[in-house]
Coordinates of C-alpha atoms in Angstrom, one line a residue:
Chain A
X1 CA -29.3 42.7 90.2
X2 CA -26.3 42.3 92.3
X3 CA -22.9 43.0 91.7
X4 CA -20.3 39.7 90.8
X5 CA -16.9 40.8 91.1
X6 CA -16.2 37.4 89.7
X7 CA -17.9 39.1 87.0
X8 CA -15.8 42.2 86.4
X9 CA -12.7 39.9 86.6
X10 CA -13.2 37.8 84.6
X11 CA -14.6 40.5 82.1
X12 CA -11.2 41.9 82.2
X13 CA -9.5 39.0 81.6
X14 CA -11.3 37.9 78.6
X15 CA -11.3 40.6 77.0
X16 CA -7.6 41.3 77.4
X17 CA -6.9 37.4 76.4
X18 CA -9.3 38.6 72.8
X19 CA -8.0 41.6 72.2
X20 CA -4.7 39.3 72.2
X21 CA -6.0 37.0 69.9
X22 CA -7.6 39.3 67.9
X23 CA -4.1 41.0 67.9
X24 CA -2.3 38.3 66.6
X25 CA -4.6 36.4 64.4
X26 CA -6.8 38.7 62.9
X27 CA -5.7 42.8 63.0
X28 CA -2.1 42.1 62.8
X29 CA -2.4 40.3 59.1
X30 CA -6.0 41.9 58.3
X31 CA -3.4 45.8 59.1
X32 CA -0.5 43.7 57.7
X33 CA -2.5 43.3 53.9
X34 CA -3.5 46.5 54.3
X35 CA -0.4 48.2 54.7
X36 CA 1.4 45.9 51.5
X37 CA -1.8 47.5 49.9
X38 CA -1.3 51.0 51.0
X39 CA 2.2 50.5 49.8
X40 CA 1.8 48.5 46.0
X41 CA -0.8 52.0 45.7
X42 CA 2.4 54.3 46.3
X43 CA 4.5 52.5 43.9
X44 CA 1.5 52.3 41.7
X45 CA 1.4 55.7 41.8
X46 CA 5.1 57.0 42.0
X47 CA 5.6 54.4 39.7
X48 CA 2.4 56.5 37.1
X49 CA 4.5 59.4 38.3
X50 CA 7.3 58.4 36.5
X51 CA 6.4 57.7 33.3
X52 CA 4.2 60.9 33.6
X53 CA 7.4 62.5 33.9
X54 CA 9.1 60.3 31.4
X55 CA 5.7 61.1 28.8
X56 CA 6.5 64.0 29.4
X57 CA 10.1 65.0 28.9
X58 CA 9.9 62.8 25.7
X59 CA 7.5 65.2 24.1
X60 CA 10.0 68.1 25.4
X61 CA 11.7 66.0 23.3
X62 CA 10.4 66.0 20.5
X63 CA 9.1 69.4 20.7
X64 CA 12.2 70.3 20.6
X65 CA 13.3 68.2 17.9
X66 CA 10.8 69.4 16.0
X67 CA 11.0 73.1 16.5
X68 CA 15.1 72.4 15.1
X69 CA 14.0 71.4 12.2
X70 CA 10.7 73.7 11.5
X71 CA 14.1 76.2 12.2
X72 CA 16.0 74.2 9.6
X73 CA 14.4 74.2 7.0
X74 CA 13.1 77.7 7.8
X75 CA 17.0 78.1 7.3
X76 CA 17.6 76.1 4.2
X77 CA 14.3 77.7 2.0
X78 CA 15.8 81.0 3.1
X79 CA 19.3 79.9 1.9
X80 CA 18.2 79.2 -1.1
X81 CA 15.6 81.6 -1.5
X82 CA 18.7 85.0 -1.0
X83 CA 20.7 81.7 -3.2
X84 CA 17.8 81.6 -6.5
X85 CA 17.4 85.9 -5.8
X86 CA 21.3 86.6 -5.7
X87 CA 21.4 84.1 -8.9
X88 CA 18.3 86.2 -11.3
X89 CA 19.8 89.3 -10.2
X90 CA 23.6 88.1 -11.6
X91 CA 21.4 86.5 -14.5
X92 CA 19.9 90.4 -14.6
X93 CA 22.2 92.0 -14.6
X94 CA 24.5 89.2 -17.1
X95 CA 21.4 90.0 -19.7
X96 CA 21.9 94.3 -18.6
X97 CA 25.4 94.1 -19.8
X98 CA 24.6 91.9 -22.8
X99 CA 22.8 94.5 -24.1
X100 CA 24.6 96.8 -23.1
X101 CA 27.3 95.6 -25.9
X102 CA 25.4 95.1 -28.0
X103 CA 23.6 98.9 -28.0
X104 CA 27.2 100.6 -27.9
X105 CA 28.5 97.8 -30.6
X106 CA 25.3 99.3 -33.3
X107 CA 25.6 102.7 -31.8
X108 CA 29.3 102.4 -33.3
X109 CA 28.1 99.8 -36.4
X110 CA 25.7 103.2 -36.8
X111 CA 28.6 105.7 -36.3
X112 CA 30.6 103.6 -39.2
X113 CA 28.1 103.7 -41.9
X114 CA 27.5 107.2 -41.5
X115 CA 31.0 107.9 -42.4
X116 CA 31.3 105.8 -44.5
X117 CA 28.0 107.1 -46.6
X118 CA 29.2 110.6 -45.3
X119 CA 33.3 110.0 -47.4
X120 CA 31.2 108.5 -50.4
X121 CA 29.2 111.4 -51.2
X122 CA 32.1 113.1 -50.9
X123 CA 33.9 110.9 -53.3
X124 CA 30.6 111.5 -55.3
X125 CA 29.8 115.6 -54.9
X126 CA 33.3 115.6 -56.0
X127 CA 33.3 113.3 -59.0
X128 CA 29.9 115.5 -59.4
X129 CA 31.5 118.8 -59.3
X130 CA 34.3 117.2 -61.9
X131 CA 31.5 115.8 -64.3
X132 CA 29.4 119.5 -63.9
X133 CA 32.6 121.5 -64.7
X134 CA 33.0 119.4 -67.7
X135 CA 29.6 119.7 -68.7
X136 CA 29.5 123.4 -67.8
X137 CA 33.0 123.3 -70.7
X138 CA 31.8 120.7 -73.1
X139 CA 28.5 122.8 -73.3
X140 CA 28.9 126.8 -73.7
X141 CA 25.9 128.2 -71.2
X142 CA 25.1 131.7 -70.2
X143 CA 25.0 132.6 -66.3
X144 CA 21.8 131.9 -66.4
X145 CA 21.3 128.1 -67.9
X146 CA 24.7 127.6 -65.3
X147 CA 22.6 128.8 -62.8
X148 CA 19.2 126.5 -63.7
X149 CA 22.2 123.2 -63.9
X150 CA 23.7 123.6 -60.7
X151 CA 20.1 123.7 -59.0
X152 CA 19.3 120.7 -61.1
X153 CA 22.6 118.5 -59.6
X154 CA 22.3 119.8 -56.0
X155 CA 18.6 118.0 -56.2
X156 CA 19.8 115.1 -58.2
X157 CA 22.0 114.9 -55.0
X158 CA 19.8 116.2 -52.1
X159 CA 17.1 113.5 -53.5
X160 CA 20.1 110.3 -53.2
Chain B
X1 CA -38.5 38.7 87.2
X2 CA -35.4 36.0 86.3
X3 CA -33.7 34.1 88.1
X4 CA -29.8 34.2 87.4
X5 CA -27.2 31.1 88.2
X6 CA -24.8 31.7 90.7
X7 CA -22.7 29.3 92.2
X8 CA -20.6 30.3 95.2
X9 CA -17.2 28.4 95.0
X10 CA -14.7 28.8 97.7
X11 CA -17.0 31.8 99.0
X12 CA -16.7 33.8 95.9
X13 CA -20.1 33.6 93.9
X14 CA -20.1 32.9 90.1
X15 CA -22.9 34.7 88.0
X16 CA -22.8 31.4 85.1
X17 CA -24.8 33.5 83.0
X18 CA -22.3 36.5 82.7
X19 CA -19.4 34.6 83.1
X20 CA -21.3 31.9 79.8
X21 CA -22.1 35.3 78.0
X22 CA -19.4 36.8 78.0
X23 CA -17.2 33.5 76.5
X24 CA -19.6 33.0 74.4
X25 CA -19.6 36.9 73.1
X26 CA -15.5 36.5 72.7
X27 CA -15.7 33.9 70.3
X28 CA -18.1 35.0 68.3
X29 CA -16.5 37.8 68.6
X30 CA -12.9 36.0 67.3
X31 CA -15.0 33.5 65.5
X32 CA -15.7 36.9 63.2
X33 CA -12.9 38.3 62.9
X34 CA -11.3 35.1 62.3
X35 CA -13.1 34.6 59.2
X36 CA -13.1 38.0 58.0
X37 CA -9.6 37.3 57.9
X38 CA -9.0 34.1 56.4
X39 CA -8.0 34.6 53.3
X40 CA -6.1 37.6 53.1
X41 CA -5.0 39.1 49.7
X42 CA -3.4 42.2 48.3
X43 CA -4.2 43.0 45.4
X44 CA -8.2 40.6 45.4
X45 CA -9.9 41.0 48.7
X46 CA -12.5 38.7 50.0
X47 CA -16.8 40.6 50.6
X48 CA -15.6 40.1 54.3
X49 CA -12.1 41.2 53.7
X50 CA -13.3 44.1 52.6
X51 CA -16.4 44.5 55.0
X52 CA -13.1 44.1 58.0
X53 CA -11.0 46.9 56.2
X54 CA -14.1 49.0 56.3
X55 CA -14.5 48.7 59.9
X56 CA -11.0 49.1 60.8
X57 CA -11.1 52.3 57.7
X58 CA -13.8 54.0 60.1
X59 CA -12.9 53.0 63.4
X60 CA -9.3 55.1 61.8
X61 CA -10.7 57.7 61.0
X62 CA -13.0 57.9 64.4
X63 CA -10.0 57.8 67.1
X64 CA -8.5 60.1 64.6
X65 CA -11.0 62.6 65.2
X66 CA -10.2 62.5 68.6
X67 CA -6.4 62.5 68.6
X68 CA -3.8 64.1 66.0
X69 CA -3.4 61.0 62.9
X70 CA 0.5 59.7 63.1
X71 CA -1.1 59.2 66.7
X72 CA -4.4 55.8 66.1
X73 CA -2.4 53.1 64.7
X74 CA -1.3 52.5 68.8
X75 CA -5.5 52.3 69.3
X76 CA -6.8 51.1 66.2
X77 CA -6.7 47.3 67.7
X78 CA -8.1 48.4 70.7
X79 CA -11.0 50.1 69.6
X80 CA -12.3 47.8 67.1
X81 CA -11.5 44.7 70.0
X82 CA -13.7 46.9 71.4
X83 CA -16.5 47.7 69.2
X84 CA -16.4 44.3 67.6
X85 CA -16.6 43.0 71.5
X86 CA -19.0 45.5 72.3
X87 CA -21.2 45.1 69.7
X88 CA -21.7 41.7 69.8
X89 CA -22.3 41.5 73.4
X90 CA -25.1 43.6 72.8
X91 CA -27.0 41.8 70.8
X92 CA -26.6 38.6 71.9
X93 CA -29.6 38.6 74.6
X94 CA -32.0 40.0 71.7
X95 CA -33.1 36.6 70.0
X96 CA -33.2 34.7 72.0
X97 CA -34.0 34.1 76.6
X98 CA -33.1 30.3 77.3
X99 CA -35.3 29.7 80.6
X100 CA -35.4 27.1 82.6
X101 CA -38.5 26.4 85.5
X102 CA -36.6 24.8 88.6
X103 CA -39.1 23.1 91.1
X104 CA -36.4 21.6 93.6
X105 CA -34.5 23.3 95.9
X106 CA -31.1 23.9 94.5
X107 CA -28.7 24.7 96.4
X108 CA -25.4 25.7 95.3
X109 CA -27.5 27.4 92.6
X110 CA -28.7 29.1 94.9
X111 CA -32.4 28.3 95.0
X112 CA -33.8 28.0 98.4
X113 CA -36.5 26.0 99.6
X114 CA -37.5 29.6 101.1
X115 CA -37.0 31.1 97.2
X116 CA -39.1 28.3 95.9
X117 CA -42.3 28.3 98.7
X118 CA -42.6 32.6 98.1
X119 CA -42.7 32.1 94.6
X120 CA -44.9 29.5 94.1
X121 CA -43.0 26.7 93.7
X122 CA -41.2 27.5 90.8
X123 CA -38.1 29.5 89.8
X124 CA -37.7 31.1 86.6
X125 CA -33.1 30.8 85.7
X126 CA -32.1 32.5 82.6
X127 CA -29.1 31.4 81.4
X128 CA -28.2 33.6 78.7
X129 CA -28.7 37.8 78.1
X130 CA -26.3 40.4 76.8
X131 CA -23.0 40.4 79.1
X132 CA -23.3 44.1 78.2
X133 CA -26.4 44.3 80.6
X134 CA -25.0 42.9 83.4
X135 CA -23.3 46.2 85.5
X136 CA -20.1 43.6 86.0
X137 CA -19.3 42.9 83.7
X138 CA -19.6 46.8 81.7
X139 CA -17.3 47.8 85.0
X140 CA -15.0 45.5 84.6
X141 CA -14.4 46.4 80.5
X142 CA -14.3 50.1 82.1
X143 CA -11.8 49.4 84.5
X144 CA -9.7 48.0 81.8
X145 CA -10.2 51.0 79.3
X146 CA -9.8 53.4 83.4
X147 CA -6.1 51.4 84.4
X148 CA -5.6 51.5 80.3
X149 CA -5.8 55.6 80.4
X150 CA -4.2 56.2 83.5
X151 CA -1.2 54.0 82.4
X152 CA -0.2 55.9 78.7
X153 CA -0.7 58.9 80.3
X154 CA 1.7 58.0 83.3
X155 CA 3.8 56.5 80.6
X156 CA 3.9 58.7 77.6
X157 CA 2.8 61.9 79.2
X158 CA 3.4 62.0 82.9
X159 CA 4.2 65.7 82.8
X160 CA 1.0 67.2 81.1
X161 CA -0.7 64.0 82.8
X162 CA 0.2 64.8 86.7
X163 CA -0.1 68.7 85.8
X164 CA -3.5 68.0 84.4
X165 CA -5.3 67.7 88.0
X166 CA -4.0 70.8 88.8
X167 CA -5.8 72.7 86.2
X168 CA -6.6 75.5 85.9
X169 CA -5.7 75.8 89.7
X170 CA -4.7 73.8 92.3
X171 CA -8.1 74.2 94.1
X172 CA -9.5 72.4 91.9
X173 CA -7.2 69.1 92.7
X174 CA -10.7 67.1 94.5
X175 CA -12.9 68.2 90.8
X176 CA -10.8 67.0 88.6
X177 CA -9.9 63.5 91.6
X178 CA -13.9 63.0 91.4
X179 CA -13.9 63.5 87.2
X180 CA -10.9 61.0 87.0
X181 CA -13.3 59.4 88.8
X182 CA -16.7 59.4 87.2
X183 CA -15.2 59.0 83.7
X184 CA -15.0 55.4 84.0
X185 CA -18.3 54.9 86.6
X186 CA -20.2 56.5 83.5
X187 CA -18.9 54.5 81.4
X188 CA -20.0 51.1 83.0
X189 CA -23.0 52.2 83.9
X190 CA -24.7 54.1 80.4
X191 CA -23.6 51.5 78.4
X192 CA -25.0 48.9 80.8
X193 CA -28.0 50.8 81.6
X194 CA -29.3 51.2 77.6
X195 CA -28.5 47.2 76.9
X196 CA -29.9 46.6 80.4
X197 CA -32.9 48.6 80.2
X198 CA -33.5 47.3 76.5
X199 CA -34.1 43.4 77.8
X200 CA -36.0 44.5 80.8
X201 CA -38.3 46.1 78.2
X202 CA -38.2 42.7 76.3
X203 CA -39.2 40.7 78.6
X204 CA -42.3 42.9 79.3
X205 CA -43.4 42.7 76.3
X206 CA -42.6 38.9 76.3
X207 CA -45.2 39.3 78.9
X208 CA -48.4 40.8 77.0
X209 CA -47.9 37.6 74.8
X210 CA -49.2 37.8 71.1
X211 CA -50.0 41.4 71.3
X212 CA -47.4 42.1 71.7
X213 CA -44.9 41.0 68.2
X214 CA -45.4 43.7 66.6
X215 CA -43.9 45.3 69.7
X216 CA -41.5 43.4 70.1
X217 CA -40.2 43.9 65.8
X218 CA -39.8 47.6 66.5
X219 CA -37.9 47.2 70.1
X220 CA -35.7 44.0 68.5
X221 CA -34.8 46.8 66.1
X222 CA -34.3 49.6 68.3
X223 CA -32.4 47.7 70.3
X224 CA -30.1 47.2 67.5
X225 CA -30.0 50.8 67.1
X226 CA -29.3 51.4 69.9
X227 CA -26.0 48.9 70.6
X228 CA -24.2 49.8 67.8
X229 CA -25.0 53.9 68.9
X230 CA -23.6 52.3 72.8
X231 CA -20.5 50.0 70.8
X232 CA -20.1 53.4 69.7
X233 CA -19.5 55.5 72.2
X234 CA -18.1 53.5 74.6
X235 CA -14.9 53.2 71.9
X236 CA -15.1 57.0 71.0
X237 CA -15.0 57.7 74.9
X238 CA -12.5 54.7 75.4
X239 CA -10.3 57.1 72.8
X240 CA -11.3 60.7 73.7
X241 CA -10.2 59.9 77.5
X242 CA -6.7 57.9 76.0
X243 CA -6.0 61.3 74.1
X244 CA -7.0 63.5 77.0
X245 CA -4.0 61.6 79.2
X246 CA -1.5 61.1 76.2
X247 CA -1.8 64.6 73.6
X248 CA -0.7 67.0 75.5
X249 CA -1.7 70.2 73.0
X250 CA -5.6 70.3 74.8
X251 CA -6.9 73.3 73.2
X252 CA -7.5 71.3 70.3
X253 CA -8.6 68.3 71.9
X254 CA -12.6 66.8 71.2
X255 CA -14.5 67.8 73.9
X256 CA -16.0 65.4 76.3
X257 CA -19.0 64.8 74.9
X258 CA -22.1 62.3 76.5

């Protein structure tokens, strides 16, 4: 095997020509397409990322809105509860007052009825005394029978 | 052994089989690459395009193993051209051998009457071989790499590139110069020797005749493997050399490997 410098030179020339040709017509377009795809994927990833962020944001918003609504509902419930308990208290108070008033009125009635009864008794006792006196006068009775009579009348009064 | 057709023209000798092989290799490489990128598509790549993109990705990661990843891009096309051209060249000599028997003296091919007389009146002329099985071809490739490495070193990294000749001490200058020339020499010789040895063994097995068929199958398969390995090695070493010459933080360099 001899060494032929001509082959070397031809190799160099053809290799450089091959490199230039491949670079221009094969690898250039190939790398371009690969770069384009890289960009496309990058873009899609960015889009996915931003839409994910958007979704997260809206989820957060909805969560906040839900929380707000829950808080409001709780407030309303609380208010209703306090209102109703106040009302109940009021009703109870009113009822108590009414009952007190009725009781007072009843007591007053009883008092006045009692007084009336006592007054009536007093007049009756007076009348009876007069009657006794007249009966004593009517009948000449001894002391013993008088005493019996008084007791009898007193008993009569007590039983009334 | 076979003779190779050598033409003398204006005092220069041209090895027709080598020239023919180089041109065929170039054409096949170009056609393969061109077919692969025929219908390029961003969203719906064809199988060939996928294959070519795989080659590009593979080359990219290979180069990235020898230099920082952001510097890979300018050498990607070079690496792909090298690996494809050398791989196709390595395979070119495997499947067939075109031999013509020449019985008449043909002075323009370098066949003289004396040669015919000494070889029993017939010369076996081999018209077909792997271009990389010729030292003058691999030397051409290595020379391209050699010039490129030192040009890039001077252009991109002049201070560190020149300083590396005196590394670690100025006394080492001769050693570094020897290393500088040993690199392309080993590059050329390694490729040539591997492929040439493969072809020699193929022609040796051919002499056994029909008994050689199983050996031939095994050796052809192995030669494909060797061809791939050598193409890969040549490319990787080229990238390592470029990286050594152009990237100046030497501490993270990939070791020079054979």
